[in-house]
Amino acid sequence: MTDFTRTKSLFTIPDGLIYLDGNSLGPLPVGAAERVGRMLQEEWGKHLIKGWNVAGWMTQPRRIGDRIARLIGAADGTVVVGDTLSIKVYQALASALELNPSRRVILSDSGNFPSDLYIASGLLQSLDRGYELKVVDPEDVDAAIDETIAVLMLTEVDYRTGRLHDMRALTRKAHIAGVLTVWDLAHSAGAIPVDLEYAKADFAVGCTYKYLNAGPGAPAFIYVAPEHADTARPALSGWMGHQAPFAFDLDYRAGAGIERMRVGTPPIIAMAALDAALDVWDGVSMADVRDESIALSDLFIRDVEQNCPELILASPRDGTQRGSQVSFRHPEGYAIMQALIARNVIGDFRAPDMMRFGFTPLYIGEAEVRAAVDVIADVLAHRRWDNAEYRKKALVT
Ligand SMILES: Cc1ncc(COP(=O)(O)O)c(C=O)c1O
């Protein structure tokens, strides 16, 4: 059994704060602050350029990739860390398209994160080979998979509603139709059990700043199934993905396997935070995380619906069909969320009317859920959100 009291003690969360936004940015792990300090002083400060060799900076993208692989059902040597998620989406999609050269349609859904769709559109424009991006409603994806599709590109958990796609079933259907798959695990990794090998996903990408708690702007990861790893062209052919970066050849030769998905110099300070954040997962069972996340989310839904009838549930009611977040709709959702934040209950808002609350058992328990509902009920019952201050839109919502 996972000891969630222990995991909670591994995070720095300000007293009195109920943090229900780990689906957007995880809180600071105690060990990350210490590790980054040590990295700066001991590694960068003392080793300087020697750090690339003596502190193992050069091999971190693969070593840390292996640690993430264990959390997403992937084998060692199939995941590498670096760049941002948007960049990894570009690489995965471009590589997948090249592996299916006779087809011209990319299938995605309207529940995908806009950046993934923007990246796809931009890539298709650059390729200028008559590609089409077909975007259907999430419930229509299954029926839209056919022999015209080159790549199915989906985010497993919908960032707005938390609705979960069946990765294994959709991948199987895609493969039968000769379609390759690219899965975005931004809201899955560290939130729900993921088994890429079992699902037979071709490519997967994800970020580490949400449920993996590695900090704002932390590096992303990419997975390539072993059968594609030595044939996929990485699209962004940077020197760190070259077979021999320090040979300084004028011609690009892709590195072996997943190494080729590296692009440029890895962000070593951010890698230190990520490495320490992953320590939190030692001794944690993802099945326990899932059970507890569903229990907390169900409790939240039940209590909110009992106490705040004006909020409309936007997430699937069945916990097995959700990721690790719950969303409620209200036309004044933005102002309500600002009023909650002012009262130390932190969630976030996604236009046009969605309030999101993330449930992360590593540091959230029943007491926090109940206390949060009390605050939400009070804010609604007394219209405490009805204040011009709370309607002022910030840059980040
Ligand atoms: C599902 C999904 N995909 C892609 C992105 C974009 O990631 P990044 O800004 O790290 O490139 C996000 C950001 O939140 C996301 O939630």
mmCIF file of C-alpha atoms and ligand atoms in Angstrom:
data_model
loop_
_atom_site.group_PDB
_atom_site.id
_atom_site.type_symbol
_atom_site.label_atom_id
_atom_site.label_comp_id
_atom_site.label_asym_id
_atom_site.label_seq_id
_atom_site.Cartn_x
_atom_site.Cartn_y
_atom_site.Cartn_z
ATOM 1 C CA MET A 1 0.000 0.000 0.000
ATOM 2 C CA THR A 2 1.285 3.440 -0.887
ATOM 3 C CA ASP A 3 1.860 5.639 2.141
ATOM 4 C CA PHE A 4 0.261 8.928 1.079
ATOM 5 C CA THR A 5 1.138 10.594 4.382
ATOM 6 C CA ARG A 6 4.766 10.020 3.487
ATOM 7 C CA THR A 7 4.371 11.317 -0.069
ATOM 8 C CA LYS A 8 2.605 14.436 1.216
ATOM 9 C CA SER A 9 5.593 15.169 3.449
ATOM 10 C CA LEU A 10 7.792 15.214 0.346
ATOM 11 C CA PHE A 11 6.146 18.401 -1.003
ATOM 12 C CA THR A 12 6.378 22.029 0.001
ATOM 13 C CA ILE A 13 2.845 23.377 0.067
ATOM 14 C CA PRO A 14 2.204 26.663 1.899
ATOM 15 C CA ASP A 15 0.194 26.270 5.120
ATOM 16 C CA GLY A 16 -3.524 26.720 4.653
ATOM 17 C CA LEU A 17 -3.406 26.294 0.888
ATOM 18 C CA ILE A 18 -5.590 23.654 -0.767
ATOM 19 C CA TYR A 19 -3.802 22.959 -4.005
ATOM 20 C CA LEU A 20 -6.119 21.453 -6.596
ATOM 21 C CA ASP A 21 -4.089 22.460 -9.646
ATOM 22 C CA GLY A 22 -1.503 19.713 -9.941
ATOM 23 C CA ASN A 23 -3.073 18.964 -13.318
ATOM 24 C CA SER A 24 -1.589 22.262 -14.480
ATOM 25 C CA LEU A 25 1.572 22.697 -12.411
ATOM 26 C CA GLY A 26 2.630 20.270 -9.683
ATOM 27 C CA PRO A 27 3.907 21.703 -6.374
ATOM 28 C CA LEU A 28 7.565 21.875 -5.375
ATOM 29 C CA PRO A 29 9.027 18.595 -4.115
ATOM 30 C CA VAL A 30 11.248 19.250 -1.086
ATOM 31 C CA GLY A 31 14.003 17.213 -2.725
ATOM 32 C CA ALA A 32 13.917 19.273 -5.920
ATOM 33 C CA ALA A 33 14.858 22.503 -4.161
ATOM 34 C CA GLU A 34 17.748 20.757 -2.452
ATOM 35 C CA ARG A 35 18.891 18.959 -5.629
ATOM 36 C CA VAL A 36 18.815 22.073 -7.807
ATOM 37 C CA GLY A 37 20.806 23.956 -5.148
ATOM 38 C CA ARG A 38 23.368 21.162 -5.085
ATOM 39 C CA MET A 39 23.495 20.972 -8.864
ATOM 40 C CA LEU A 40 24.183 24.707 -9.100
ATOM 41 C CA GLN A 41 26.817 24.820 -6.389
ATOM 42 C CA GLU A 42 28.509 21.468 -6.672
ATOM 43 C CA GLU A 43 28.123 20.582 -10.319
ATOM 44 C CA TRP A 44 27.953 23.795 -12.315
ATOM 45 C CA GLY A 45 29.804 25.866 -9.710
ATOM 46 C CA LYS A 46 32.706 23.494 -9.176
ATOM 47 C CA HIS A 47 32.880 21.308 -12.276
ATOM 48 C CA LEU A 48 31.934 23.915 -14.874
ATOM 49 C CA ILE A 49 32.344 22.403 -18.355
ATOM 50 C CA LYS A 50 33.672 19.142 -16.872
ATOM 51 C CA GLY A 51 30.135 18.557 -15.572
ATOM 52 C CA TRP A 52 29.081 17.156 -18.943
ATOM 53 C CA ASN A 53 31.304 14.172 -18.246
ATOM 54 C CA VAL A 54 31.915 13.964 -14.514
ATOM 55 C CA ALA A 55 28.361 14.782 -13.410
ATOM 56 C CA GLY A 56 26.768 12.708 -16.178
ATOM 57 C CA TRP A 57 24.895 15.643 -17.728
ATOM 58 C CA MET A 58 25.273 14.254 -21.235
ATOM 59 C CA THR A 59 23.493 10.982 -20.504
ATOM 60 C CA GLN A 60 20.708 12.460 -18.354
ATOM 61 C CA PRO A 61 18.067 12.643 -21.119
ATOM 62 C CA ARG A 62 18.186 8.852 -21.493
ATOM 63 C CA ARG A 63 18.714 8.012 -17.818
ATOM 64 C CA ILE A 64 15.787 10.183 -16.715
ATOM 65 C CA GLY A 65 13.819 8.914 -19.725
ATOM 66 C CA ASP A 66 14.150 5.412 -18.287
ATOM 67 C CA ARG A 67 12.733 6.622 -14.977
ATOM 68 C CA ILE A 68 9.695 8.070 -16.761
ATOM 69 C CA ALA A 69 9.378 4.935 -18.891
ATOM 70 C CA ARG A 70 8.661 2.938 -15.734
ATOM 71 C CA LEU A 71 5.688 5.209 -14.987
ATOM 72 C CA ILE A 72 4.136 4.845 -18.444
ATOM 73 C CA GLY A 73 4.569 1.153 -19.177
ATOM 74 C CA ALA A 74 7.525 1.521 -21.506
ATOM 75 C CA ALA A 75 10.775 -0.419 -21.639
ATOM 76 C CA ASP A 76 14.157 1.052 -20.742
ATOM 77 C CA GLY A 77 15.727 2.806 -23.707
ATOM 78 C CA THR A 78 12.440 3.870 -25.315
ATOM 79 C CA VAL A 79 11.967 7.323 -23.751
ATOM 80 C CA VAL A 80 14.144 10.422 -23.908
ATOM 81 C CA VAL A 81 13.702 13.771 -22.163
ATOM 82 C CA GLY A 82 14.211 17.287 -23.514
ATOM 83 C CA ASP A 83 12.681 20.322 -25.204
ATOM 84 C CA THR A 84 9.035 21.241 -24.675
ATOM 85 C CA LEU A 85 5.969 19.151 -25.289
ATOM 86 C CA SER A 86 4.953 21.190 -28.333
ATOM 87 C CA ILE A 87 8.335 20.398 -29.902
ATOM 88 C CA LYS A 88 8.001 16.714 -29.086
ATOM 89 C CA VAL A 89 4.517 16.685 -30.666
ATOM 90 C CA TYR A 90 6.082 18.107 -33.828
ATOM 91 C CA GLN A 91 8.782 15.442 -33.896
ATOM 92 C CA ALA A 92 6.437 12.557 -33.176
ATOM 93 C CA LEU A 93 3.877 13.629 -35.759
ATOM 94 C CA ALA A 94 6.438 14.374 -38.460
ATOM 95 C CA SER A 95 8.147 11.019 -37.861
ATOM 96 C CA ALA A 96 4.877 9.114 -37.871
ATOM 97 C CA LEU A 97 3.764 10.754 -41.126
ATOM 98 C CA GLU A 98 6.973 9.706 -42.825
ATOM 99 C CA LEU A 99 6.431 6.133 -41.703
ATOM 100 C CA ASN A 100 3.063 6.094 -43.466
ATOM 101 C CA PRO A 101 3.994 7.873 -46.714
ATOM 102 C CA SER A 102 1.089 6.919 -48.953
ATOM 103 C CA ARG A 103 -1.632 8.558 -46.826
ATOM 104 C CA ARG A 104 -2.540 12.203 -46.404
ATOM 105 C CA VAL A 105 -4.928 12.591 -43.443
ATOM 106 C CA ILE A 106 -4.142 13.222 -39.762
ATOM 107 C CA LEU A 107 -7.068 12.441 -37.499
ATOM 108 C CA SER A 108 -7.469 14.275 -34.197
ATOM 109 C CA ASP A 109 -10.308 15.504 -32.017
ATOM 110 C CA SER A 110 -11.736 18.744 -30.688
ATOM 111 C CA GLY A 111 -10.758 17.658 -27.169
ATOM 112 C CA ASN A 112 -7.104 17.826 -28.081
ATOM 113 C CA PHE A 113 -4.963 20.553 -26.615
ATOM 114 C CA PRO A 114 -4.877 23.467 -29.066
ATOM 115 C CA SER A 115 -1.079 23.522 -29.208
ATOM 116 C CA ASP A 116 -1.090 19.992 -30.640
ATOM 117 C CA LEU A 117 -3.523 21.062 -33.356
ATOM 118 C CA TYR A 118 -1.554 24.255 -34.057
ATOM 119 C CA ILE A 119 1.675 22.273 -34.319
ATOM 120 C CA ALA A 120 0.010 19.807 -36.679
ATOM 121 C CA SER A 121 -1.380 22.582 -38.908
ATOM 122 C CA GLY A 122 1.988 24.336 -39.011
ATOM 123 C CA LEU A 123 3.798 21.126 -39.880
ATOM 124 C CA LEU A 124 1.343 20.275 -42.653
ATOM 125 C CA GLN A 125 1.711 23.770 -44.101
ATOM 126 C CA SER A 126 5.503 23.415 -44.160
ATOM 127 C CA LEU A 127 5.335 19.980 -45.735
ATOM 128 C CA ASP A 128 2.987 21.340 -48.411
ATOM 129 C CA ARG A 129 2.163 17.877 -49.731
ATOM 130 C CA GLY A 130 -1.614 18.038 -49.648
ATOM 131 C CA TYR A 131 -2.028 16.805 -46.073
ATOM 132 C CA GLU A 132 -5.331 17.381 -44.297
ATOM 133 C CA LEU A 133 -5.947 17.680 -40.544
ATOM 134 C CA LYS A 134 -9.320 16.137 -39.766
ATOM 135 C CA VAL A 135 -10.723 17.141 -36.351
ATOM 136 C CA VAL A 136 -13.807 15.290 -35.119
ATOM 137 C CA ASP A 137 -15.666 15.267 -31.800
ATOM 138 C CA PRO A 138 -14.052 12.971 -29.198
ATOM 139 C CA GLU A 139 -16.928 10.482 -29.337
ATOM 140 C CA ASP A 140 -16.615 10.254 -33.137
ATOM 141 C CA VAL A 141 -12.919 9.326 -33.243
ATOM 142 C CA ASP A 142 -13.478 5.587 -33.309
ATOM 143 C CA ALA A 143 -15.833 5.744 -36.290
ATOM 144 C CA ALA A 144 -13.524 8.112 -38.188
ATOM 145 C CA ILE A 145 -10.576 5.685 -38.221
ATOM 146 C CA ASP A 146 -10.253 4.214 -41.708
ATOM 147 C CA GLU A 147 -7.732 3.393 -44.441
ATOM 148 C CA THR A 148 -7.381 7.034 -45.514
ATOM 149 C CA ILE A 149 -5.801 8.082 -42.208
ATOM 150 C CA ALA A 150 -2.024 8.236 -41.907
ATOM 151 C CA VAL A 151 -1.758 9.150 -38.220
ATOM 152 C CA LEU A 152 -4.170 9.268 -35.304
ATOM 153 C CA MET A 153 -2.995 12.012 -32.939
ATOM 154 C CA LEU A 154 -4.835 12.281 -29.625
ATOM 155 C CA THR A 155 -4.419 13.500 -26.070
ATOM 156 C CA GLU A 156 -5.458 10.626 -23.845
ATOM 157 C CA VAL A 157 -7.081 12.796 -21.144
ATOM 158 C CA ASP A 158 -9.031 15.859 -22.274
ATOM 159 C CA TYR A 159 -7.430 18.929 -20.667
ATOM 160 C CA ARG A 160 -10.804 20.619 -20.188
ATOM 161 C CA THR A 161 -13.182 17.868 -19.109
ATOM 162 C CA GLY A 162 -10.853 15.094 -17.990
ATOM 163 C CA ARG A 163 -12.570 12.633 -20.376
ATOM 164 C CA LEU A 164 -10.385 9.608 -21.003
ATOM 165 C CA HIS A 165 -9.850 7.947 -24.392
ATOM 166 C CA ASP A 166 -9.372 4.180 -24.530
ATOM 167 C CA MET A 167 -5.789 4.163 -25.757
ATOM 168 C CA ARG A 168 -5.557 0.444 -26.282
ATOM 169 C CA ALA A 169 -8.846 0.051 -28.161
ATOM 170 C CA LEU A 170 -8.269 3.069 -30.427
ATOM 171 C CA THR A 171 -4.684 2.023 -31.136
ATOM 172 C CA ARG A 172 -5.803 -1.472 -32.006
ATOM 173 C CA LYS A 173 -8.461 -0.159 -34.374
ATOM 174 C CA ALA A 174 -5.922 2.242 -35.884
ATOM 175 C CA HIS A 175 -3.408 -0.533 -36.498
ATOM 176 C CA ILE A 176 -5.992 -2.741 -38.177
ATOM 177 C CA ALA A 177 -6.640 0.172 -40.572
ATOM 178 C CA GLY A 178 -2.895 0.706 -41.121
ATOM 179 C CA VAL A 179 -2.847 3.936 -39.071
ATOM 180 C CA LEU A 180 0.031 4.985 -36.784
ATOM 181 C CA THR A 181 -0.720 6.580 -33.422
ATOM 182 C CA VAL A 182 0.704 9.544 -31.526
ATOM 183 C CA TRP A 183 -0.535 9.843 -27.939
ATOM 184 C CA ASP A 184 -0.120 12.962 -25.812
ATOM 185 C CA LEU A 185 0.185 11.914 -22.162
ATOM 186 C CA ALA A 186 0.376 15.421 -20.653
ATOM 187 C CA HIS A 187 -2.587 14.697 -18.374
ATOM 188 C CA SER A 188 -1.866 10.985 -17.987
ATOM 189 C CA ALA A 189 1.744 10.543 -16.860
ATOM 190 C CA GLY A 190 1.689 10.397 -13.058
ATOM 191 C CA ALA A 191 -2.109 10.745 -13.039
ATOM 192 C CA ILE A 192 -3.374 7.368 -14.215
ATOM 193 C CA PRO A 193 -1.812 4.003 -15.003
ATOM 194 C CA VAL A 194 -0.440 4.091 -18.546
ATOM 195 C CA ASP A 195 0.834 1.012 -20.346
ATOM 196 C CA LEU A 196 2.293 2.001 -23.687
ATOM 197 C CA GLU A 197 3.595 -1.479 -24.469
ATOM 198 C CA TYR A 198 0.253 -3.102 -23.762
ATOM 199 C CA ALA A 199 -1.551 -0.421 -25.788
ATOM 200 C CA LYS A 200 1.026 -0.860 -28.592
ATOM 201 C CA ALA A 201 1.248 2.909 -29.047
ATOM 202 C CA ASP A 202 3.636 3.942 -31.819
ATOM 203 C CA PHE A 203 4.667 7.329 -30.427
ATOM 204 C CA ALA A 204 3.861 9.077 -27.160
ATOM 205 C CA VAL A 205 4.831 12.443 -25.748
ATOM 206 C CA GLY A 206 4.181 14.217 -22.486
ATOM 207 C CA CYS A 207 5.231 16.963 -20.116
ATOM 208 C CA THR A 208 6.712 16.693 -16.644
ATOM 209 C CA TYR A 209 5.448 19.874 -14.990
ATOM 210 C CA LYS A 210 1.947 18.617 -14.224
ATOM 211 C CA TYR A 211 1.529 15.311 -12.337
ATOM 212 C CA LEU A 212 5.276 14.631 -12.355
ATOM 213 C CA ASN A 213 5.909 17.843 -10.379
ATOM 214 C CA ALA A 214 9.162 18.875 -12.069
ATOM 215 C CA GLY A 215 8.474 22.617 -12.126
ATOM 216 C CA PRO A 216 7.354 25.331 -14.545
ATOM 217 C CA GLY A 217 8.731 24.770 -18.040
ATOM 218 C CA ALA A 218 10.263 21.399 -17.074
ATOM 219 C CA PRO A 219 11.437 19.327 -20.054
ATOM 220 C CA ALA A 220 9.110 17.049 -22.004
ATOM 221 C CA PHE A 221 9.531 13.396 -22.962
ATOM 222 C CA ILE A 222 9.033 11.337 -26.085
ATOM 223 C CA TYR A 223 8.498 7.606 -26.496
ATOM 224 C CA VAL A 224 9.059 5.727 -29.741
ATOM 225 C CA ALA A 225 8.010 2.084 -29.984
ATOM 226 C CA PRO A 226 11.072 -0.147 -30.426
ATOM 227 C CA GLU A 227 9.965 -1.266 -33.895
ATOM 228 C CA HIS A 228 10.127 2.329 -35.172
ATOM 229 C CA ALA A 229 13.043 3.618 -33.123
ATOM 230 C CA ASP A 230 15.754 2.926 -35.682
ATOM 231 C CA THR A 231 13.744 3.952 -38.734
ATOM 232 C CA ALA A 232 11.850 7.034 -37.517
ATOM 233 C CA ARG A 233 13.441 10.228 -38.788
ATOM 234 C CA PRO A 234 13.477 12.702 -35.899
ATOM 235 C CA ALA A 235 12.367 15.683 -38.048
ATOM 236 C CA LEU A 236 14.396 18.094 -35.923
ATOM 237 C CA SER A 237 17.834 16.752 -36.701
ATOM 238 C CA GLY A 238 19.910 18.526 -34.087
ATOM 239 C CA TRP A 239 23.442 17.635 -33.107
ATOM 240 C CA MET A 240 22.484 15.914 -29.843
ATOM 241 C CA GLY A 241 20.511 13.357 -31.832
ATOM 242 C CA HIS A 242 23.463 12.705 -34.150
ATOM 243 C CA GLN A 243 25.220 9.369 -33.984
ATOM 244 C CA ALA A 244 28.445 11.115 -32.951
ATOM 245 C CA PRO A 245 27.795 14.716 -31.869
ATOM 246 C CA PHE A 246 31.429 15.341 -31.063
ATOM 247 C CA ALA A 247 32.665 14.091 -34.427
ATOM 248 C CA PHE A 248 31.250 17.374 -35.789
ATOM 249 C CA ASP A 249 30.530 15.796 -39.174
ATOM 250 C CA LEU A 250 28.979 18.090 -41.715
ATOM 251 C CA ASP A 251 26.341 15.495 -42.522
ATOM 252 C CA TYR A 252 23.605 14.360 -40.203
ATOM 253 C CA ARG A 253 23.448 10.696 -39.254
ATOM 254 C CA ALA A 254 20.615 9.848 -36.864
ATOM 255 C CA GLY A 255 21.678 8.345 -33.547
ATOM 256 C CA ALA A 256 20.731 4.851 -32.449
ATOM 257 C CA GLY A 257 17.143 4.296 -31.323
ATOM 258 C CA ILE A 258 15.549 6.863 -29.072
ATOM 259 C CA GLU A 259 18.797 8.911 -28.907
ATOM 260 C CA ARG A 260 17.892 10.388 -32.283
ATOM 261 C CA MET A 261 14.908 12.196 -30.761
ATOM 262 C CA ARG A 262 17.272 14.453 -28.818
ATOM 263 C CA VAL A 263 17.642 17.854 -30.438
ATOM 264 C CA GLY A 264 19.960 20.311 -28.711
ATOM 265 C CA THR A 265 21.698 20.901 -25.381
ATOM 266 C CA PRO A 266 19.565 19.541 -22.535
ATOM 267 C CA PRO A 267 18.379 21.955 -19.791
ATOM 268 C CA ILE A 268 20.517 20.547 -16.986
ATOM 269 C CA ILE A 269 19.196 22.750 -14.173
ATOM 270 C CA ALA A 270 15.645 21.717 -15.021
ATOM 271 C CA MET A 271 16.774 18.090 -15.356
ATOM 272 C CA ALA A 272 18.026 18.203 -11.757
ATOM 273 C CA ALA A 273 14.570 19.269 -10.564
ATOM 274 C CA LEU A 274 12.939 16.558 -12.668
ATOM 275 C CA ASP A 275 15.264 13.848 -11.411
ATOM 276 C CA ALA A 276 14.515 14.786 -7.798
ATOM 277 C CA ALA A 277 10.781 15.042 -8.498
ATOM 278 C CA LEU A 278 10.833 11.479 -9.799
ATOM 279 C CA ASP A 279 12.273 10.281 -6.465
ATOM 280 C CA VAL A 280 8.824 10.924 -4.984
ATOM 281 C CA TRP A 281 7.514 7.990 -7.057
ATOM 282 C CA ASP A 282 9.808 5.455 -5.414
ATOM 283 C CA GLY A 283 7.505 3.159 -3.420
ATOM 284 C CA VAL A 284 4.340 4.569 -5.013
ATOM 285 C CA SER A 285 1.921 2.232 -6.757
ATOM 286 C CA MET A 286 0.116 3.823 -9.695
ATOM 287 C CA ALA A 287 -2.852 1.542 -9.011
ATOM 288 C CA ASP A 288 -3.118 3.026 -5.496
ATOM 289 C CA VAL A 289 -2.838 6.541 -6.944
ATOM 290 C CA ARG A 290 -5.639 5.748 -9.376
ATOM 291 C CA ASP A 291 -7.949 4.257 -6.710
ATOM 292 C CA GLU A 292 -7.414 7.185 -4.390
ATOM 293 C CA SER A 293 -7.768 9.764 -7.160
ATOM 294 C CA ILE A 294 -11.134 8.291 -8.174
ATOM 295 C CA ALA A 295 -12.295 8.148 -4.542
ATOM 296 C CA LEU A 296 -11.325 11.804 -3.945
ATOM 297 C CA SER A 297 -12.860 12.960 -7.233
ATOM 298 C CA ASP A 298 -16.101 11.064 -6.572
ATOM 299 C CA LEU A 299 -16.299 12.606 -3.108
ATOM 300 C CA PHE A 300 -15.719 16.058 -4.578
ATOM 301 C CA ILE A 301 -18.414 15.590 -7.233
ATOM 302 C CA ARG A 302 -20.929 14.290 -4.699
ATOM 303 C CA ASP A 303 -20.350 17.096 -2.192
ATOM 304 C CA VAL A 304 -20.248 19.867 -4.804
ATOM 305 C CA GLU A 305 -23.481 18.659 -6.390
ATOM 306 C CA GLN A 306 -25.146 18.469 -2.970
ATOM 307 C CA ASN A 307 -24.001 21.929 -1.889
ATOM 308 C CA CYS A 308 -23.632 23.929 -5.089
ATOM 309 C CA PRO A 309 -26.538 23.083 -7.429
ATOM 310 C CA GLU A 310 -25.664 25.949 -9.787
ATOM 311 C CA LEU A 311 -22.448 24.194 -10.871
ATOM 312 C CA ILE A 312 -22.812 21.792 -13.798
ATOM 313 C CA LEU A 313 -20.531 18.778 -13.953
ATOM 314 C CA ALA A 314 -18.496 18.826 -17.176
ATOM 315 C CA SER A 315 -16.478 15.665 -16.494
ATOM 316 C CA PRO A 316 -17.599 12.073 -16.944
ATOM 317 C CA ARG A 317 -19.455 10.913 -13.844
ATOM 318 C CA ASP A 318 -17.916 7.454 -14.087
ATOM 319 C CA GLY A 319 -14.474 7.661 -12.472
ATOM 320 C CA THR A 320 -13.014 5.042 -14.793
ATOM 321 C CA GLN A 321 -13.781 7.345 -17.730
ATOM 322 C CA ARG A 322 -11.958 10.340 -16.221
ATOM 323 C CA GLY A 323 -8.345 11.307 -15.764
ATOM 324 C CA SER A 324 -7.424 12.864 -12.423
ATOM 325 C CA GLN A 325 -9.338 16.127 -12.675
ATOM 326 C CA VAL A 326 -12.926 17.232 -12.265
ATOM 327 C CA SER A 327 -14.412 20.203 -14.094
ATOM 328 C CA PHE A 328 -17.546 22.154 -13.383
ATOM 329 C CA ARG A 329 -19.206 24.732 -15.603
ATOM 330 C CA HIS A 330 -20.628 28.086 -14.603
ATOM 331 C CA PRO A 331 -21.083 31.211 -16.764
ATOM 332 C CA GLU A 332 -19.140 33.154 -14.099
ATOM 333 C CA GLY A 333 -16.553 30.405 -13.708
ATOM 334 C CA TYR A 334 -13.613 32.787 -14.076
ATOM 335 C CA ALA A 335 -14.751 35.132 -11.295
ATOM 336 C CA ILE A 336 -15.708 32.204 -9.062
ATOM 337 C CA MET A 337 -12.258 30.702 -9.504
ATOM 338 C CA GLN A 338 -10.594 34.017 -8.632
ATOM 339 C CA ALA A 339 -12.714 34.210 -5.474
ATOM 340 C CA LEU A 340 -11.648 30.666 -4.570
ATOM 341 C CA ILE A 341 -7.990 31.434 -5.195
ATOM 342 C CA ALA A 342 -8.317 34.505 -2.961
ATOM 343 C CA ARG A 343 -9.525 32.095 -0.264
ATOM 344 C CA ASN A 344 -6.615 29.688 -0.758
ATOM 345 C CA VAL A 345 -8.424 27.063 -2.805
ATOM 346 C CA ILE A 346 -6.402 26.826 -5.998
ATOM 347 C CA GLY A 347 -7.846 25.437 -9.214
ATOM 348 C CA ASP A 348 -7.896 27.048 -12.632
ATOM 349 C CA PHE A 349 -10.181 28.165 -15.417
ATOM 350 C CA ARG A 350 -10.437 27.249 -19.081
ATOM 351 C CA ALA A 351 -12.553 29.341 -21.434
ATOM 352 C CA PRO A 352 -15.396 29.677 -21.936
ATOM 353 C CA ASP A 353 -16.844 28.516 -18.598
ATOM 354 C CA MET A 354 -14.849 25.621 -17.146
ATOM 355 C CA MET A 355 -13.463 25.469 -13.611
ATOM 356 C CA ARG A 356 -10.886 22.698 -13.239
ATOM 357 C CA PHE A 357 -9.880 20.937 -10.030
ATOM 358 C CA GLY A 358 -7.076 18.371 -10.007
ATOM 359 C CA PHE A 359 -6.940 15.486 -7.504
ATOM 360 C CA THR A 360 -3.460 14.283 -6.804
ATOM 361 C CA PRO A 361 -3.343 11.779 -3.931
ATOM 362 C CA LEU A 362 0.396 12.293 -3.487
ATOM 363 C CA TYR A 363 -0.464 15.430 -1.520
ATOM 364 C CA ILE A 364 -4.284 15.795 -1.452
ATOM 365 C CA GLY A 365 -6.545 13.824 0.878
ATOM 366 C CA GLU A 366 -10.163 13.710 1.978
ATOM 367 C CA ALA A 367 -9.737 16.560 4.476
ATOM 368 C CA GLU A 368 -8.590 18.919 1.720
ATOM 369 C CA VAL A 369 -11.462 17.877 -0.547
ATOM 370 C CA ARG A 370 -14.058 18.528 2.157
ATOM 371 C CA ALA A 371 -12.497 21.855 3.121
ATOM 372 C CA ALA A 372 -12.406 22.933 -0.532
ATOM 373 C CA VAL A 373 -16.095 22.146 -0.994
ATOM 374 C CA ASP A 374 -16.942 24.224 2.104
ATOM 375 C CA VAL A 375 -15.167 27.205 0.564
ATOM 376 C CA ILE A 376 -16.780 26.698 -2.864
ATOM 377 C CA ALA A 377 -20.236 26.432 -1.271
ATOM 378 C CA ASP A 378 -19.655 29.592 0.755
ATOM 379 C CA VAL A 379 -18.400 31.549 -2.277
ATOM 380 C CA LEU A 380 -21.462 30.548 -4.281
ATOM 381 C CA ALA A 381 -24.088 30.867 -1.562
ATOM 382 C CA HIS A 382 -23.020 34.429 -0.748
ATOM 383 C CA ARG A 383 -22.063 35.433 -4.316
ATOM 384 C CA ARG A 384 -18.613 36.321 -3.019
ATOM 385 C CA TRP A 385 -17.361 36.051 -6.591
ATOM 386 C CA ASP A 386 -19.570 38.971 -7.691
ATOM 387 C CA ASN A 387 -16.840 41.538 -7.524
ATOM 388 C CA ALA A 388 -15.224 43.554 -10.331
ATOM 389 C CA GLU A 389 -11.757 42.546 -9.077
ATOM 390 C CA TYR A 390 -12.480 38.890 -9.761
ATOM 391 C CA ARG A 391 -13.617 39.586 -13.321
ATOM 392 C CA LYS A 392 -10.315 41.139 -14.391
ATOM 393 C CA LYS A 393 -8.710 38.593 -16.708
ATOM 394 C CA ALA A 394 -5.086 37.796 -15.911
ATOM 395 C CA LEU A 395 -2.605 36.769 -18.599
ATOM 396 C CA VAL A 396 -2.724 33.166 -17.390
ATOM 397 C CA THR A 397 -6.093 31.812 -16.299
HETATM 398 C C1 LIG B 1 -2.246 18.073 -23.651
HETATM 399 C C2 LIG B 1 -1.203 19.127 -23.845
HETATM 400 N N1 LIG B 1 -0.437 19.101 -24.949
HETATM 401 C C3 LIG B 1 0.506 20.043 -25.186
HETATM 402 C C4 LIG B 1 0.719 21.070 -24.282
HETATM 403 C C5 LIG B 1 1.751 22.097 -24.585
HETATM 404 O O1 LIG B 1 2.888 21.882 -23.822
HETATM 405 P P1 LIG B 1 4.140 22.864 -23.806
HETATM 406 O O2 LIG B 1 3.621 24.225 -23.494
HETATM 407 O O3 LIG B 1 4.990 22.346 -22.691
HETATM 408 O O4 LIG B 1 4.819 22.804 -25.125
HETATM 409 C C6 LIG B 1 -0.041 21.120 -23.107
HETATM 410 C C7 LIG B 1 0.163 22.205 -22.125
HETATM 411 O O5 LIG B 1 -0.452 22.284 -21.114
HETATM 412 C C8 LIG B 1 -1.037 20.130 -22.886
HETATM 413 O O6 LIG B 1 -1.813 20.155 -21.801
#
